[in-house]
JSON list of C-alpha atoms in Angstrom, two decimals:
[
{"chain": "A", "resi": 1, "resn": "ASP", "atom": "CA", "xyz": [3.81, -33.82, -7.50]},
{"chain": "A", "resi": 2, "resn": "ILE", "atom": "CA", "xyz": [6.24, -32.14, -5.38]},
{"chain": "A", "resi": 3, "resn": "GLN", "atom": "CA", "xyz": [5.30, -30.61, -1.68]},
{"chain": "A", "resi": 4, "resn": "MET", "atom": "CA", "xyz": [7.27, -27.43, -0.16]},
{"chain": "A", "resi": 5, "resn": "THR", "atom": "CA", "xyz": [6.68, -27.10, 3.28]},
{"chain": "A", "resi": 6, "resn": "GLN", "atom": "CA", "xyz": [7.81, -24.15, 5.07]},
{"chain": "A", "resi": 7, "resn": "SER", "atom": "CA", "xyz": [8.86, -22.94, 8.33]},
{"chain": "A", "resi": 8, "resn": "PRO", "atom": "CA", "xyz": [7.69, -21.21, 10.58]},
{"chain": "A", "resi": 9, "resn": "SER", "atom": "CA", "xyz": [4.75, -19.74, 9.37]},
{"chain": "A", "resi": 10, "resn": "PHE", "atom": "CA", "xyz": [5.81, -16.59, 11.16]},
{"chain": "A", "resi": 11, "resn": "LEU", "atom": "CA", "xyz": [8.05, -14.85, 12.92]},
{"chain": "A", "resi": 12, "resn": "SER", "atom": "CA", "xyz": [8.82, -11.72, 15.05]},
{"chain": "A", "resi": 13, "resn": "ALA", "atom": "CA", "xyz": [12.08, -10.23, 15.04]},
{"chain": "A", "resi": 14, "resn": "SER", "atom": "CA", "xyz": [13.87, -7.16, 16.48]},
{"chain": "A", "resi": 15, "resn": "VAL", "atom": "CA", "xyz": [15.48, -4.68, 13.90]},
{"chain": "A", "resi": 16, "resn": "GLY", "atom": "CA", "xyz": [19.49, -6.42, 13.67]},
{"chain": "A", "resi": 17, "resn": "ASP", "atom": "CA", "xyz": [18.29, -9.52, 14.38]},
{"chain": "A", "resi": 18, "resn": "ARG", "atom": "CA", "xyz": [19.43, -12.58, 11.92]},
{"chain": "A", "resi": 19, "resn": "VAL", "atom": "CA", "xyz": [16.45, -14.83, 10.87]},
{"chain": "A", "resi": 20, "resn": "THR", "atom": "CA", "xyz": [16.00, -17.81, 8.96]},
{"chain": "A", "resi": 21, "resn": "ILE", "atom": "CA", "xyz": [13.31, -19.36, 6.79]},
{"chain": "A", "resi": 22, "resn": "THR", "atom": "CA", "xyz": [13.31, -22.91, 5.73]},
{"chain": "A", "resi": 23, "resn": "CYS", "atom": "CA", "xyz": [11.39, -25.05, 3.22]},
{"chain": "A", "resi": 24, "resn": "ARG", "atom": "CA", "xyz": [11.54, -28.76, 2.80]},
{"chain": "A", "resi": 25, "resn": "ALA", "atom": "CA", "xyz": [10.87, -30.64, -0.74]},
{"chain": "A", "resi": 26, "resn": "SER", "atom": "CA", "xyz": [8.93, -34.10, -0.22]},
{"chain": "A", "resi": 27, "resn": "GLN", "atom": "CA", "xyz": [11.53, -35.32, -2.62]},
{"chain": "A", "resi": 28, "resn": "GLY", "atom": "CA", "xyz": [15.02, -34.47, -4.16]},
{"chain": "A", "resi": 29, "resn": "ILE", "atom": "CA", "xyz": [14.86, -30.75, -6.19]},
{"chain": "A", "resi": 30, "resn": "SER", "atom": "CA", "xyz": [18.93, -30.53, -6.98]},
{"chain": "A", "resi": 31, "resn": "ASN", "atom": "CA", "xyz": [18.74, -26.79, -6.04]},
{"chain": "A", "resi": 32, "resn": "TYR", "atom": "CA", "xyz": [16.05, -25.71, -8.32]},
{"chain": "A", "resi": 33, "resn": "LEU", "atom": "CA", "xyz": [14.73, -23.62, -5.56]},
{"chain": "A", "resi": 34, "resn": "ALA", "atom": "CA", "xyz": [14.08, -19.70, -5.64]},
{"chain": "A", "resi": 35, "resn": "TRP", "atom": "CA", "xyz": [12.66, -17.53, -2.98]},
{"chain": "A", "resi": 36, "resn": "TYR", "atom": "CA", "xyz": [10.21, -14.60, -3.44]},
{"chain": "A", "resi": 37, "resn": "GLN", "atom": "CA", "xyz": [9.36, -10.94, -1.33]},
{"chain": "A", "resi": 38, "resn": "GLN", "atom": "CA", "xyz": [5.63, -10.23, -1.11]},
{"chain": "A", "resi": 39, "resn": "LYS", "atom": "CA", "xyz": [5.55, -6.93, 1.07]},
{"chain": "A", "resi": 40, "resn": "PRO", "atom": "CA", "xyz": [1.41, -6.06, 1.41]},
{"chain": "A", "resi": 41, "resn": "GLY", "atom": "CA", "xyz": [-0.04, -5.26, -1.49]},
{"chain": "A", "resi": 42, "resn": "LYS", "atom": "CA", "xyz": [2.89, -5.94, -3.68]},
{"chain": "A", "resi": 43, "resn": "VAL", "atom": "CA", "xyz": [3.74, -8.00, -6.27]},
{"chain": "A", "resi": 44, "resn": "PRO", "atom": "CA", "xyz": [6.43, -10.82, -5.11]},
{"chain": "A", "resi": 45, "resn": "LYS", "atom": "CA", "xyz": [9.34, -9.78, -6.32]},
{"chain": "A", "resi": 46, "resn": "LEU", "atom": "CA", "xyz": [12.42, -12.95, -6.88]},
{"chain": "A", "resi": 47, "resn": "LEU", "atom": "CA", "xyz": [15.36, -12.70, -4.16]},
{"chain": "A", "resi": 48, "resn": "ILE", "atom": "CA", "xyz": [17.41, -15.27, -4.71]},
{"chain": "A", "resi": 49, "resn": "TYR", "atom": "CA", "xyz": [17.68, -18.56, -7.43]},
{"chain": "A", "resi": 50, "resn": "ALA", "atom": "CA", "xyz": [19.30, -21.52, -7.82]},
{"chain": "A", "resi": 51, "resn": "ALA", "atom": "CA", "xyz": [19.46, -22.12, -3.91]},
{"chain": "A", "resi": 52, "resn": "SER", "atom": "CA", "xyz": [21.83, -19.88, -3.45]},
{"chain": "A", "resi": 53, "resn": "THR", "atom": "CA", "xyz": [22.47, -17.27, -6.25]},
{"chain": "A", "resi": 54, "resn": "LEU", "atom": "CA", "xyz": [21.36, -13.27, -5.01]},
{"chain": "A", "resi": 55, "resn": "GLN", "atom": "CA", "xyz": [18.93, -11.34, -8.41]},
{"chain": "A", "resi": 56, "resn": "SER", "atom": "CA", "xyz": [20.74, -8.29, -9.27]},
{"chain": "A", "resi": 57, "resn": "GLY", "atom": "CA", "xyz": [19.79, -5.75, -6.84]},
{"chain": "A", "resi": 58, "resn": "VAL", "atom": "CA", "xyz": [18.72, -7.53, -4.13]},
{"chain": "A", "resi": 59, "resn": "PRO", "atom": "CA", "xyz": [20.32, -6.46, -1.01]},
{"chain": "A", "resi": 60, "resn": "SER", "atom": "CA", "xyz": [23.56, -8.41, 0.39]},
{"chain": "A", "resi": 61, "resn": "ARG", "atom": "CA", "xyz": [21.98, -9.15, 3.66]},
{"chain": "A", "resi": 62, "resn": "PHE", "atom": "CA", "xyz": [19.58, -12.00, 2.09]},
{"chain": "A", "resi": 63, "resn": "SER", "atom": "CA", "xyz": [21.47, -15.03, 1.88]},
{"chain": "A", "resi": 64, "resn": "GLY", "atom": "CA", "xyz": [20.28, -18.95, 0.71]},
{"chain": "A", "resi": 65, "resn": "SER", "atom": "CA", "xyz": [21.62, -22.15, 1.26]},
{"chain": "A", "resi": 66, "resn": "GLY", "atom": "CA", "xyz": [20.79, -25.75, 0.76]},
{"chain": "A", "resi": 67, "resn": "SER", "atom": "CA", "xyz": [20.47, -28.84, -1.73]},
{"chain": "A", "resi": 68, "resn": "GLY", "atom": "CA", "xyz": [18.19, -32.09, -2.50]},
{"chain": "A", "resi": 69, "resn": "THR", "atom": "CA", "xyz": [15.47, -31.45, 0.42]},
{"chain": "A", "resi": 70, "resn": "ASP", "atom": "CA", "xyz": [16.20, -28.93, 2.65]},
{"chain": "A", "resi": 71, "resn": "PHE", "atom": "CA", "xyz": [16.63, -25.08, 1.87]},
{"chain": "A", "resi": 72, "resn": "THR", "atom": "CA", "xyz": [17.46, -21.98, 3.81]},
{"chain": "A", "resi": 73, "resn": "LEU", "atom": "CA", "xyz": [17.04, -18.26, 3.30]},
{"chain": "A", "resi": 74, "resn": "THR", "atom": "CA", "xyz": [18.72, -16.18, 5.90]},
{"chain": "A", "resi": 75, "resn": "ILE", "atom": "CA", "xyz": [18.63, -12.19, 6.57]},
{"chain": "A", "resi": 76, "resn": "SER", "atom": "CA", "xyz": [21.68, -11.25, 8.19]},
{"chain": "A", "resi": 77, "resn": "SER", "atom": "CA", "xyz": [20.32, -8.24, 9.91]},
{"chain": "A", "resi": 78, "resn": "LEU", "atom": "CA", "xyz": [16.68, -7.72, 9.63]},
{"chain": "A", "resi": 79, "resn": "GLN", "atom": "CA", "xyz": [15.79, -4.38, 8.61]},
{"chain": "A", "resi": 80, "resn": "PRO", "atom": "CA", "xyz": [12.25, -2.76, 8.94]},
{"chain": "A", "resi": 81, "resn": "GLU", "atom": "CA", "xyz": [11.57, -2.91, 4.97]},
{"chain": "A", "resi": 82, "resn": "ASP", "atom": "CA", "xyz": [12.20, -6.52, 5.50]},
{"chain": "A", "resi": 83, "resn": "VAL", "atom": "CA", "xyz": [8.37, -6.53, 6.88]},
{"chain": "A", "resi": 84, "resn": "ALA", "atom": "CA", "xyz": [7.11, -8.66, 4.32]},
{"chain": "A", "resi": 85, "resn": "THR", "atom": "CA", "xyz": [6.13, -12.45, 3.71]},
{"chain": "A", "resi": 86, "resn": "TYR", "atom": "CA", "xyz": [8.39, -15.12, 2.26]},
{"chain": "A", "resi": 87, "resn": "TYR", "atom": "CA", "xyz": [8.04, -17.71, -0.47]},
{"chain": "A", "resi": 88, "resn": "CYS", "atom": "CA", "xyz": [9.93, -20.84, -1.62]},
{"chain": "A", "resi": 89, "resn": "LEU", "atom": "CA", "xyz": [9.61, -21.86, -4.85]},
{"chain": "A", "resi": 90, "resn": "ASN", "atom": "CA", "xyz": [10.39, -25.01, -6.47]},
{"chain": "A", "resi": 91, "resn": "TYR", "atom": "CA", "xyz": [11.06, -25.18, -9.90]},
{"chain": "A", "resi": 92, "resn": "ASN", "atom": "CA", "xyz": [12.65, -28.04, -11.08]},
{"chain": "A", "resi": 93, "resn": "SER", "atom": "CA", "xyz": [10.36, -29.22, -13.93]},
{"chain": "A", "resi": 94, "resn": "ALA", "atom": "CA", "xyz": [8.10, -27.78, -15.91]},
{"chain": "A", "resi": 95, "resn": "LEU", "atom": "CA", "xyz": [5.52, -27.36, -12.99]},
{"chain": "A", "resi": 96, "resn": "GLY", "atom": "CA", "xyz": [6.23, -24.99, -9.79]},
{"chain": "A", "resi": 97, "resn": "THR", "atom": "CA", "xyz": [4.98, -25.11, -6.42]},
{"chain": "A", "resi": 98, "resn": "PHE", "atom": "CA", "xyz": [5.52, -22.67, -3.75]},
{"chain": "A", "resi": 99, "resn": "GLY", "atom": "CA", "xyz": [5.72, -23.03, 0.55]},
{"chain": "A", "resi": 100, "resn": "GLN", "atom": "CA", "xyz": [3.13, -21.97, 1.81]},
{"chain": "A", "resi": 101, "resn": "GLY", "atom": "CA", "xyz": [4.92, -18.85, 3.02]},
{"chain": "A", "resi": 102, "resn": "THR", "atom": "CA", "xyz": [6.50, -17.07, 6.06]},
{"chain": "A", "resi": 103, "resn": "LYS", "atom": "CA", "xyz": [5.57, -13.56, 7.52]},
{"chain": "A", "resi": 104, "resn": "VAL", "atom": "CA", "xyz": [8.38, -11.45, 8.91]},
{"chain": "A", "resi": 105, "resn": "GLU", "atom": "CA", "xyz": [6.77, -8.75, 11.50]},
{"chain": "A", "resi": 106, "resn": "ILE", "atom": "CA", "xyz": [8.99, -6.87, 13.62]},
{"chain": "A", "resi": 107, "resn": "LYS", "atom": "CA", "xyz": [9.06, -7.03, 16.78]},
{"chain": "B", "resi": 1, "resn": "GLU", "atom": "CA", "xyz": [11.47, -2.21, -20.42]},
{"chain": "B", "resi": 2, "resn": "VAL", "atom": "CA", "xyz": [9.82, -5.70, -20.16]},
{"chain": "B", "resi": 3, "resn": "GLN", "atom": "CA", "xyz": [6.21, -5.10, -19.09]},
{"chain": "B", "resi": 4, "resn": "LEU", "atom": "CA", "xyz": [3.04, -7.21, -18.28]},
{"chain": "B", "resi": 5, "resn": "VAL", "atom": "CA", "xyz": [-0.74, -5.53, -17.73]},
{"chain": "B", "resi": 6, "resn": "GLN", "atom": "CA", "xyz": [-3.29, -7.42, -16.89]},
{"chain": "B", "resi": 7, "resn": "SER", "atom": "CA", "xyz": [-7.05, -6.38, -17.78]},
{"chain": "B", "resi": 8, "resn": "GLY", "atom": "CA", "xyz": [-9.36, -5.23, -14.81]},
{"chain": "B", "resi": 9, "resn": "ALA", "atom": "CA", "xyz": [-10.72, -6.09, -11.67]},
{"chain": "B", "resi": 10, "resn": "GLU", "atom": "CA", "xyz": [-13.88, -7.83, -12.45]},
{"chain": "B", "resi": 11, "resn": "VAL", "atom": "CA", "xyz": [-17.12, -8.74, -10.12]},
{"chain": "B", "resi": 12, "resn": "LYS", "atom": "CA", "xyz": [-19.15, -12.19, -11.38]},
{"chain": "B", "resi": 13, "resn": "LYS", "atom": "CA", "xyz": [-21.82, -14.08, -10.44]},
{"chain": "B", "resi": 14, "resn": "PRO", "atom": "CA", "xyz": [-21.02, -17.82, -9.73]},
{"chain": "B", "resi": 15, "resn": "GLY", "atom": "CA", "xyz": [-22.00, -20.10, -12.81]},
{"chain": "B", "resi": 16, "resn": "GLU", "atom": "CA", "xyz": [-20.28, -17.32, -15.43]},
{"chain": "B", "resi": 17, "resn": "SER", "atom": "CA", "xyz": [-17.75, -17.41, -17.83]},
{"chain": "B", "resi": 18, "resn": "LEU", "atom": "CA", "xyz": [-14.53, -15.31, -18.27]},
{"chain": "B", "resi": 19, "resn": "LYS", "atom": "CA", "xyz": [-11.45, -14.36, -19.55]},
{"chain": "B", "resi": 20, "resn": "ILE", "atom": "CA", "xyz": [-8.65, -12.58, -18.38]},
{"chain": "B", "resi": 21, "resn": "SER", "atom": "CA", "xyz": [-5.83, -11.01, -20.48]},
{"chain": "B", "resi": 22, "resn": "CYS", "atom": "CA", "xyz": [-2.04, -10.09, -19.49]},
{"chain": "B", "resi": 23, "resn": "ARG", "atom": "CA", "xyz": [-0.30, -8.37, -22.61]},
{"chain": "B", "resi": 24, "resn": "GLY", "atom": "CA", "xyz": [3.37, -8.58, -22.12]},
{"chain": "B", "resi": 25, "resn": "SER", "atom": "CA", "xyz": [5.85, -5.31, -24.17]},
{"chain": "B", "resi": 26, "resn": "GLY", "atom": "CA", "xyz": [9.64, -5.20, -24.24]},
{"chain": "B", "resi": 27, "resn": "TYR", "atom": "CA", "xyz": [10.60, -8.12, -25.25]},
{"chain": "B", "resi": 28, "resn": "SER", "atom": "CA", "xyz": [10.15, -10.92, -27.61]},
{"chain": "B", "resi": 29, "resn": "PHE", "atom": "CA", "xyz": [7.20, -12.62, -26.21]},
{"chain": "B", "resi": 30, "resn": "THR", "atom": "CA", "xyz": [7.32, -15.92, -28.16]},
{"chain": "B", "resi": 31, "resn": "ASP", "atom": "CA", "xyz": [10.25, -16.82, -26.48]},
{"chain": "B", "resi": 32, "resn": "TYR", "atom": "CA", "xyz": [9.34, -17.08, -22.76]},
{"chain": "B", "resi": 33, "resn": "TRP", "atom": "CA", "xyz": [6.76, -18.90, -21.40]},
{"chain": "B", "resi": 34, "resn": "ILE", "atom": "CA", "xyz": [4.19, -16.77, -19.17]},
{"chain": "B", "resi": 35, "resn": "GLY", "atom": "CA", "xyz": [2.78, -18.04, -16.36]},
{"chain": "B", "resi": 36, "resn": "TRP", "atom": "CA", "xyz": [-0.30, -17.77, -13.78]},
{"chain": "B", "resi": 37, "resn": "VAL", "atom": "CA", "xyz": [-0.20, -17.61, -9.98]},
{"chain": "B", "resi": 38, "resn": "ARG", "atom": "CA", "xyz": [-3.34, -17.32, -7.94]},
{"chain": "B", "resi": 39, "resn": "GLN", "atom": "CA", "xyz": [-3.56, -15.49, -4.27]},
{"chain": "B", "resi": 40, "resn": "MET", "atom": "CA", "xyz": [-6.61, -16.25, -2.42]},
{"chain": "B", "resi": 41, "resn": "PRO", "atom": "CA", "xyz": [-7.68, -13.13, -0.20]},
{"chain": "B", "resi": 42, "resn": "GLY", "atom": "CA", "xyz": [-5.28, -12.99, 2.69]},
{"chain": "B", "resi": 43, "resn": "LYS", "atom": "CA", "xyz": [-3.43, -16.52, 1.81]},
{"chain": "B", "resi": 44, "resn": "GLY", "atom": "CA", "xyz": [-0.61, -17.56, -0.32]},
{"chain": "B", "resi": 45, "resn": "LEU", "atom": "CA", "xyz": [0.76, -17.95, -3.60]},
{"chain": "B", "resi": 46, "resn": "GLU", "atom": "CA", "xyz": [-0.33, -20.97, -5.77]},
{"chain": "B", "resi": 47, "resn": "TRP", "atom": "CA", "xyz": [1.25, -21.98, -9.11]},
{"chain": "B", "resi": 48, "resn": "MET", "atom": "CA", "xyz": [-1.35, -22.35, -12.02]},
{"chain": "B", "resi": 49, "resn": "GLY", "atom": "CA", "xyz": [0.48, -23.14, -15.13]},
{"chain": "B", "resi": 50, "resn": "ILE", "atom": "CA", "xyz": [2.59, -21.87, -17.67]},
{"chain": "B", "resi": 51, "resn": "ILE", "atom": "CA", "xyz": [2.03, -21.42, -21.67]},
{"chain": "B", "resi": 52, "resn": "TYR", "atom": "CA", "xyz": [4.82, -21.12, -24.37]},
{"chain": "B", "resi": 53, "resn": "PRO", "atom": "CA", "xyz": [3.35, -18.60, -26.42]},
{"chain": "B", "resi": 54, "resn": "GLY", "atom": "CA", "xyz": [5.71, -19.62, -29.50]},
{"chain": "B", "resi": 55, "resn": "ASP", "atom": "CA", "xyz": [3.58, -22.79, -29.92]},
{"chain": "B", "resi": 56, "resn": "SER", "atom": "CA", "xyz": [1.15, -22.64, -27.50]},
{"chain": "B", "resi": 57, "resn": "ASP", "atom": "CA", "xyz": [2.75, -25.42, -25.22]},
{"chain": "B", "resi": 58, "resn": "THR", "atom": "CA", "xyz": [0.84, -25.54, -22.26]},
{"chain": "B", "resi": 59, "resn": "ARG", "atom": "CA", "xyz": [1.17, -26.94, -18.85]},
{"chain": "B", "resi": 60, "resn": "TYR", "atom": "CA", "xyz": [-1.04, -27.36, -15.77]},
{"chain": "B", "resi": 61, "resn": "SER", "atom": "CA", "xyz": [-0.59, -27.77, -11.78]},
{"chain": "B", "resi": 62, "resn": "PRO", "atom": "CA", "xyz": [-2.17, -31.12, -11.33]},
{"chain": "B", "resi": 63, "resn": "SER", "atom": "CA", "xyz": [-4.65, -29.03, -8.49]},
{"chain": "B", "resi": 64, "resn": "PHE", "atom": "CA", "xyz": [-5.85, -26.66, -11.53]},
{"chain": "B", "resi": 65, "resn": "GLN", "atom": "CA", "xyz": [-5.97, -29.02, -14.29]},
{"chain": "B", "resi": 66, "resn": "GLY", "atom": "CA", "xyz": [-9.46, -29.38, -15.86]},
{"chain": "B", "resi": 67, "resn": "GLN", "atom": "CA", "xyz": [-10.26, -26.07, -13.57]},
{"chain": "B", "resi": 68, "resn": "VAL", "atom": "CA", "xyz": [-9.21, -23.49, -15.85]},
{"chain": "B", "resi": 69, "resn": "THR", "atom": "CA", "xyz": [-7.74, -22.87, -19.60]},
{"chain": "B", "resi": 70, "resn": "ILE", "atom": "CA", "xyz": [-4.36, -21.27, -20.26]},
{"chain": "B", "resi": 71, "resn": "SER", "atom": "CA", "xyz": [-4.14, -19.84, -23.91]},
{"chain": "B", "resi": 72, "resn": "ALA", "atom": "CA", "xyz": [-1.89, -17.19, -25.92]},
{"chain": "B", "resi": 73, "resn": "ASP", "atom": "CA", "xyz": [-2.29, -14.91, -28.98]},
{"chain": "B", "resi": 74, "resn": "LYS", "atom": "CA", "xyz": [1.05, -14.34, -29.98]},
{"chain": "B", "resi": 75, "resn": "SER", "atom": "CA", "xyz": [-0.29, -11.95, -32.76]},
{"chain": "B", "resi": 76, "resn": "ILE", "atom": "CA", "xyz": [-1.31, -9.49, -30.27]},
{"chain": "B", "resi": 77, "resn": "SER", "atom": "CA", "xyz": [1.50, -10.55, -27.22]},
{"chain": "B", "resi": 78, "resn": "THR", "atom": "CA", "xyz": [-1.62, -11.60, -24.89]},
{"chain": "B", "resi": 79, "resn": "ALA", "atom": "CA", "xyz": [-1.62, -14.53, -22.41]},
{"chain": "B", "resi": 80, "resn": "TYR", "atom": "CA", "xyz": [-4.97, -15.31, -20.96]},
{"chain": "B", "resi": 81, "resn": "LEU", "atom": "CA", "xyz": [-7.12, -17.10, -18.42]},
{"chain": "B", "resi": 82, "resn": "GLN", "atom": "CA", "xyz": [-10.36, -17.79, -18.14]},
{"chain": "B", "resi": 83, "resn": "TRP", "atom": "CA", "xyz": [-13.08, -19.97, -16.59]},
{"chain": "B", "resi": 84, "resn": "SER", "atom": "CA", "xyz": [-16.10, -21.73, -18.05]},
{"chain": "B", "resi": 85, "resn": "SER", "atom": "CA", "xyz": [-18.06, -21.41, -14.77]},
{"chain": "B", "resi": 86, "resn": "LEU", "atom": "CA", "xyz": [-17.06, -19.50, -11.74]},
{"chain": "B", "resi": 87, "resn": "LYS", "atom": "CA", "xyz": [-17.68, -20.31, -8.37]},
{"chain": "B", "resi": 88, "resn": "ALA", "atom": "CA", "xyz": [-17.37, -18.33, -4.94]},
{"chain": "B", "resi": 89, "resn": "SER", "atom": "CA", "xyz": [-13.89, -19.65, -4.26]},
{"chain": "B", "resi": 90, "resn": "ASP", "atom": "CA", "xyz": [-12.57, -18.44, -7.31]},
{"chain": "B", "resi": 91, "resn": "THR", "atom": "CA", "xyz": [-12.33, -15.53, -5.81]},
{"chain": "B", "resi": 92, "resn": "ALA", "atom": "CA", "xyz": [-8.58, -13.96, -5.25]},
{"chain": "B", "resi": 93, "resn": "MET", "atom": "CA", "xyz": [-5.97, -11.75, -7.15]},
{"chain": "B", "resi": 94, "resn": "TYR", "atom": "CA", "xyz": [-4.42, -13.64, -10.39]},
{"chain": "B", "resi": 95, "resn": "TYR", "atom": "CA", "xyz": [-0.95, -12.61, -11.00]},
{"chain": "B", "resi": 96, "resn": "CYS", "atom": "CA", "xyz": [0.67, -13.45, -14.39]},
{"chain": "B", "resi": 97, "resn": "ALA", "atom": "CA", "xyz": [4.72, -13.73, -14.65]},
{"chain": "B", "resi": 98, "resn": "ARG", "atom": "CA", "xyz": [7.31, -14.07, -17.33]},
{"chain": "B", "resi": 99, "resn": "GLN", "atom": "CA", "xyz": [9.40, -17.03, -16.82]},
{"chain": "B", "resi": 100, "resn": "TYR", "atom": "CA", "xyz": [13.42, -16.10, -15.70]},
{"chain": "B", "resi": 101, "resn": "CYS", "atom": "CA", "xyz": [16.03, -16.28, -17.58]},
{"chain": "B", "resi": 102, "resn": "SER", "atom": "CA", "xyz": [19.91, -14.99, -17.22]},
{"chain": "B", "resi": 103, "resn": "GLY", "atom": "CA", "xyz": [23.08, -16.12, -18.47]},
{"chain": "B", "resi": 104, "resn": "GLY", "atom": "CA", "xyz": [21.46, -18.20, -21.00]},
{"chain": "B", "resi": 105, "resn": "SER", "atom": "CA", "xyz": [19.69, -20.45, -18.70]},
{"chain": "B", "resi": 106, "resn": "CYS", "atom": "CA", "xyz": [16.17, -20.21, -18.86]},
{"chain": "B", "resi": 107, "resn": "TYR", "atom": "CA", "xyz": [13.38, -21.69, -16.35]},
{"chain": "B", "resi": 108, "resn": "PRO", "atom": "CA", "xyz": [9.95, -22.20, -17.44]},
{"chain": "B", "resi": 109, "resn": "ALA", "atom": "CA", "xyz": [8.22, -22.00, -14.30]},
{"chain": "B", "resi": 110, "resn": "MET", "atom": "CA", "xyz": [10.08, -19.62, -12.31]},
{"chain": "B", "resi": 111, "resn": "PHE", "atom": "CA", "xyz": [9.33, -15.93, -12.90]},
{"chain": "B", "resi": 112, "resn": "ASP", "atom": "CA", "xyz": [10.87, -12.56, -12.62]},
{"chain": "B", "resi": 113, "resn": "TYR", "atom": "CA", "xyz": [8.95, -10.23, -14.53]},
{"chain": "B", "resi": 114, "resn": "TRP", "atom": "CA", "xyz": [5.23, -9.94, -12.86]},
{"chain": "B", "resi": 115, "resn": "GLY", "atom": "CA", "xyz": [1.96, -8.20, -13.84]},
{"chain": "B", "resi": 116, "resn": "GLN", "atom": "CA", "xyz": [0.00, -5.91, -11.55]},
{"chain": "B", "resi": 117, "resn": "GLY", "atom": "CA", "xyz": [-2.73, -8.52, -10.89]},
{"chain": "B", "resi": 118, "resn": "THR", "atom": "CA", "xyz": [-6.47, -8.73, -11.60]},
{"chain": "B", "resi": 119, "resn": "LEU", "atom": "CA", "xyz": [-8.85, -9.27, -8.70]},
{"chain": "B", "resi": 120, "resn": "ILE", "atom": "CA", "xyz": [-11.66, -11.76, -9.71]},
{"chain": "B", "resi": 121, "resn": "THR", "atom": "CA", "xyz": [-14.52, -11.37, -7.25]},
{"chain": "B", "resi": 122, "resn": "VAL", "atom": "CA", "xyz": [-17.37, -14.17, -7.31]},
{"chain": "B", "resi": 123, "resn": "SER", "atom": "CA", "xyz": [-20.27, -13.89, -5.85]},
{"chain": "B", "resi": 124, "resn": "SER", "atom": "CA", "xyz": [-24.05, -14.10, -6.18]}
]
């Protein structure tokens, strides 16, 4: 099965900073990569699918890129409401795999 | 409005059996895959498996194959996750979620709508 490796596991940044999270697949998955945001005590929320397509209603400061094995989630200007844990998800078959998560905090 | 409503929290002892539920409404239940996701305390999301209620086609992550059973009753728009013999390590929040479809494309293993979660505590 395909493994998804996210980095970093934790990051602390200031409001307004540009933040980048990476996700690497153990084998090529084309662009079948989604990003989720989970705030403390809340249900996960879909941010991006097809590696770079923003889900309806998601702020434009979020963006995704990549294809094959290497993917990136970028927050162009970190806001206090972005404090959360972010997960990538490979969905290139009928079996999915989440990355281990990246916790984002405000410095 | 699409809604997934899960059954309530459970406290069980090791070795006991359990079946939790997820009722869908606001859409055609038989036309969308439903998945289950585990989140152990303080840990990340784990993709467990999916079921297509229309024909009960079921797929399991290798990590969960043989450990749980996913089923559905389309007559009452409800999916289930069950254990025959719980372990302390099954203590977790379990989410059901519906597959994502957009613009005519559907992805069984990706989810947009989520249930509120069911907390399972297994302790002697």
